[in-house]
C-alpha cells in the first residue's frame, strides 16, 4: 500500500548557516562571532552554576534577564521580550505580526533568513532593491507604505555593513502606520553612538527593535536575543511564544545573560578593540585594491579589483582561513570578512598579498 503523506508536509528551503569547523586552528571569520571570549567575571559566573539549574525548569518569564535588560535600556520590563538568539525573536515576530495577505517588505540584499521565515510561514513578501551603492532605497519603502503587510530592516544591514540614518528610519515608520516595522539591530553596537532607534519604541506603536548577544556581547554559543517595543506588542509576542514553547530560555542563559549586561566595562573595551581593528583592516584592504563598503558592524564587505572573490574564498579556505561568500545576484564578487583579533587579521592580509601577487 502506498501513502501520500508527503503532500501534507510543510516543505521549506532552509536557511544555510555559516560553517562551524571543529578544527580550532582555523581562522574563523565566516559567522561574525566576537573574537574576544567572556570576561573573567563571566567565567566565574559560569563556574558557579549549580545542579538545580539543570534539574529544574527555568523561569518561563526569564524575569531576571528581562529585568537586567529593562534596566540597561531604561525601559519598563513589560517592554522587553527575550528569546533563543535573535533568530528566535525574529521568527516569533514574523509569526506574530505578519498575518495578513499583504506583502511584507525588505531589501533584496539583506539577512538571508528573512525570505526563509516568510516562505516557511507562507507570508507574501516583496524585495525592495538596494540602490547601486548598496544603501537602502528609502523612497521605495515609503512609496509602498500604504499597502504593505509589514517591514523588516536590518540596521546596520547585513551583509553590506551599511547603517541607515535615523531620519530615514523615522520616515519609513511614519509612512507605514498600519503595519509593524521590525528593525533588526544585530550589529548596532559597532555603529556610531546614537544609531539605535530603541528610544523610538515609546513614540511609535508599530515599531519593534531586535537585538542579539551573539555579536557585541560575545555569546553566540549561549543563544540569547531580545526585542524592545511597547507593552501591547510584547504581550502579543509572548502570547504566541507561550502557545509554542514556554521554556525557551534555559537557566544558564538567564543567569549568564543577566551577568553580562552588568559587565559593561569589558563590553566597551572589546567593542573599541574591534572597531579599531576594523579601521586598520579596511585601510589595508583598500591599499590592496579592494572596494570596501563603509562598515558599521564587526565585519567588512569587500570586493577585489579583479573579480576574484570566489577564488579568494576557496583559496583562503584551503589555507585555513574561513570567510563568507554568497553566490547570489549583485553580491557574488564580494567577501564578508568578520573582524577577528589583530594577529588573525594580519594573517588575512598577508594571505591576500600572496594571493594577489601569484
Ligand atoms: N540578524 C542579523 C542581521 C544577523 O546577521 C544575524 C546573525 N546571523 C542574526 C540576526 C541572528 O543572530 P542570533 O540568532 O545569533 O542572535
Tab-separated table of C-alpha atoms in Angstrom, residues 3-128:
chain	number	residue	atom	x	y	z
A	3	UNK	CA	0.624	6.517	1.334
A	4	UNK	CA	0.888	10.041	0.147
A	5	UNK	CA	1.549	11.773	3.436
A	6	UNK	CA	4.199	13.873	1.721
A	7	UNK	CA	1.574	16.106	0.123
A	8	UNK	CA	0.803	17.379	3.634
A	9	UNK	CA	4.387	18.152	4.582
A	10	UNK	CA	5.350	21.790	5.132
A	11	UNK	CA	8.172	21.840	2.599
A	12	UNK	CA	10.787	24.516	3.026
A	13	UNK	CA	14.167	25.573	1.654
A	14	UNK	CA	16.074	26.070	4.882
A	15	UNK	CA	18.455	28.868	5.743
A	16	UNK	CA	22.103	27.871	5.347
A	17	UNK	CA	24.164	28.966	8.347
A	18	UNK	CA	27.905	29.598	8.039
A	19	UNK	CA	30.162	26.600	8.515
A	20	UNK	CA	31.264	25.721	12.062
A	21	UNK	CA	34.500	23.770	11.559
A	22	UNK	CA	35.729	21.699	14.505
A	23	UNK	CA	39.424	22.401	13.844
A	24	UNK	CA	40.478	25.031	16.399
A	25	UNK	CA	43.399	26.165	14.241
A	26	UNK	CA	41.134	27.611	11.598
A	27	UNK	CA	40.991	31.386	11.446
A	28	UNK	CA	37.237	31.605	11.595
A	29	UNK	CA	35.917	34.831	10.100
A	30	UNK	CA	32.739	33.498	8.489
A	31	UNK	CA	29.904	33.954	11.018
A	32	UNK	CA	30.523	37.350	12.639
A	33	UNK	CA	31.318	35.941	16.049
A	34	UNK	CA	33.188	38.066	18.545
A	35	UNK	CA	36.868	37.040	18.785
A	36	UNK	CA	37.036	38.015	22.451
A	37	UNK	CA	35.672	35.432	24.842
A	38	UNK	CA	33.748	36.130	28.008
A	39	UNK	CA	35.443	38.182	30.755
A	40	UNK	CA	36.944	36.640	33.908
A	41	UNK	CA	33.878	37.840	35.776
A	42	UNK	CA	31.565	35.926	33.462
A	43	UNK	CA	33.753	32.828	33.642
A	44	UNK	CA	33.294	32.833	37.397
A	45	UNK	CA	29.515	33.110	36.988
A	46	UNK	CA	29.654	30.119	34.627
A	47	UNK	CA	31.679	28.162	37.207
A	48	UNK	CA	29.086	28.933	39.876
A	49	UNK	CA	26.137	27.347	38.008
A	50	UNK	CA	24.702	24.618	40.227
A	51	UNK	CA	22.842	21.345	39.694
A	52	UNK	CA	19.436	22.897	40.296
A	53	UNK	CA	19.855	24.971	37.180
A	54	UNK	CA	19.924	21.782	35.158
A	55	UNK	CA	17.452	19.735	37.203
A	56	UNK	CA	14.675	22.311	37.315
A	57	UNK	CA	12.649	24.023	34.652
A	58	UNK	CA	13.783	27.606	34.218
A	59	UNK	CA	11.600	30.609	35.000
A	60	UNK	CA	9.365	30.728	31.900
A	61	UNK	CA	9.261	34.523	32.014
A	62	UNK	CA	13.077	34.807	32.320
A	63	UNK	CA	12.311	37.675	34.683
A	64	UNK	CA	15.905	38.146	35.881
A	65	UNK	CA	17.156	38.644	32.338
A	66	UNK	CA	14.188	40.781	31.342
A	67	UNK	CA	14.748	42.991	34.352
A	68	UNK	CA	18.512	43.473	33.640
A	69	UNK	CA	17.740	44.360	30.034
A	70	UNK	CA	14.989	46.764	31.090
A	71	UNK	CA	17.405	48.461	33.499
A	72	UNK	CA	20.166	48.658	30.855
A	73	UNK	CA	17.881	50.155	28.210
A	74	UNK	CA	15.970	52.311	30.704
A	75	UNK	CA	12.581	50.891	29.748
A	76	UNK	CA	9.884	49.148	31.783
A	77	UNK	CA	10.004	45.341	31.977
A	78	UNK	CA	6.776	44.939	30.033
A	79	UNK	CA	8.589	46.356	27.014
A	80	UNK	CA	11.173	43.547	26.811
A	81	UNK	CA	10.853	40.153	25.114
A	82	UNK	CA	13.644	37.545	25.255
A	83	UNK	CA	14.353	34.571	23.015
A	84	UNK	CA	16.875	31.965	21.917
A	85	UNK	CA	19.092	34.239	19.855
A	86	UNK	CA	17.652	36.975	17.695
A	87	UNK	CA	16.767	34.331	15.104
A	88	UNK	CA	14.184	33.009	17.551
A	89	UNK	CA	12.966	36.525	18.360
A	90	UNK	CA	12.730	37.479	14.688
A	91	UNK	CA	10.967	34.211	13.820
A	92	UNK	CA	8.453	34.892	16.612
A	93	UNK	CA	7.944	38.431	15.297
A	94	UNK	CA	7.241	37.126	11.783
A	95	UNK	CA	4.777	34.617	13.238
A	96	UNK	CA	3.041	37.188	15.430
A	97	UNK	CA	2.912	40.369	13.392
A	98	UNK	CA	2.848	39.260	9.765
A	99	UNK	CA	-0.520	37.625	9.455
A	100	UNK	CA	-2.195	39.338	6.511
A	101	UNK	CA	-2.456	38.798	2.754
A	102	UNK	CA	-0.390	41.912	2.133
A	103	UNK	CA	3.250	41.699	1.167
A	104	UNK	CA	5.890	42.407	3.757
A	105	UNK	CA	8.852	44.433	2.525
A	106	UNK	CA	12.574	44.023	2.995
A	107	UNK	CA	15.633	44.808	0.854
A	108	UNK	CA	16.799	42.402	-1.863
A	109	UNK	CA	20.216	42.208	-0.234
A	110	UNK	CA	19.811	41.660	3.493
A	111	UNK	CA	19.857	38.961	6.151
A	112	UNK	CA	19.018	35.840	4.167
A	113	UNK	CA	16.848	34.384	6.920
A	114	UNK	CA	14.021	36.906	6.227
A	115	UNK	CA	12.812	35.269	2.987
A	116	UNK	CA	13.172	31.841	4.632
A	117	UNK	CA	10.807	32.734	7.507
A	118	UNK	CA	8.422	34.354	5.040
A	119	UNK	CA	8.381	31.225	2.865
A	120	UNK	CA	8.075	28.884	5.832
A	121	UNK	CA	5.157	30.834	7.305
A	122	UNK	CA	3.572	31.457	3.871
A	123	UNK	CA	3.853	35.228	4.287
A	124	UNK	CA	3.839	37.075	0.932
A	125	UNK	CA	6.829	39.389	0.536
A	126	UNK	CA	8.322	41.911	-1.833
A	127	UNK	CA	12.014	42.661	-2.198
A	128	UNK	CA	12.946	46.318	-2.406
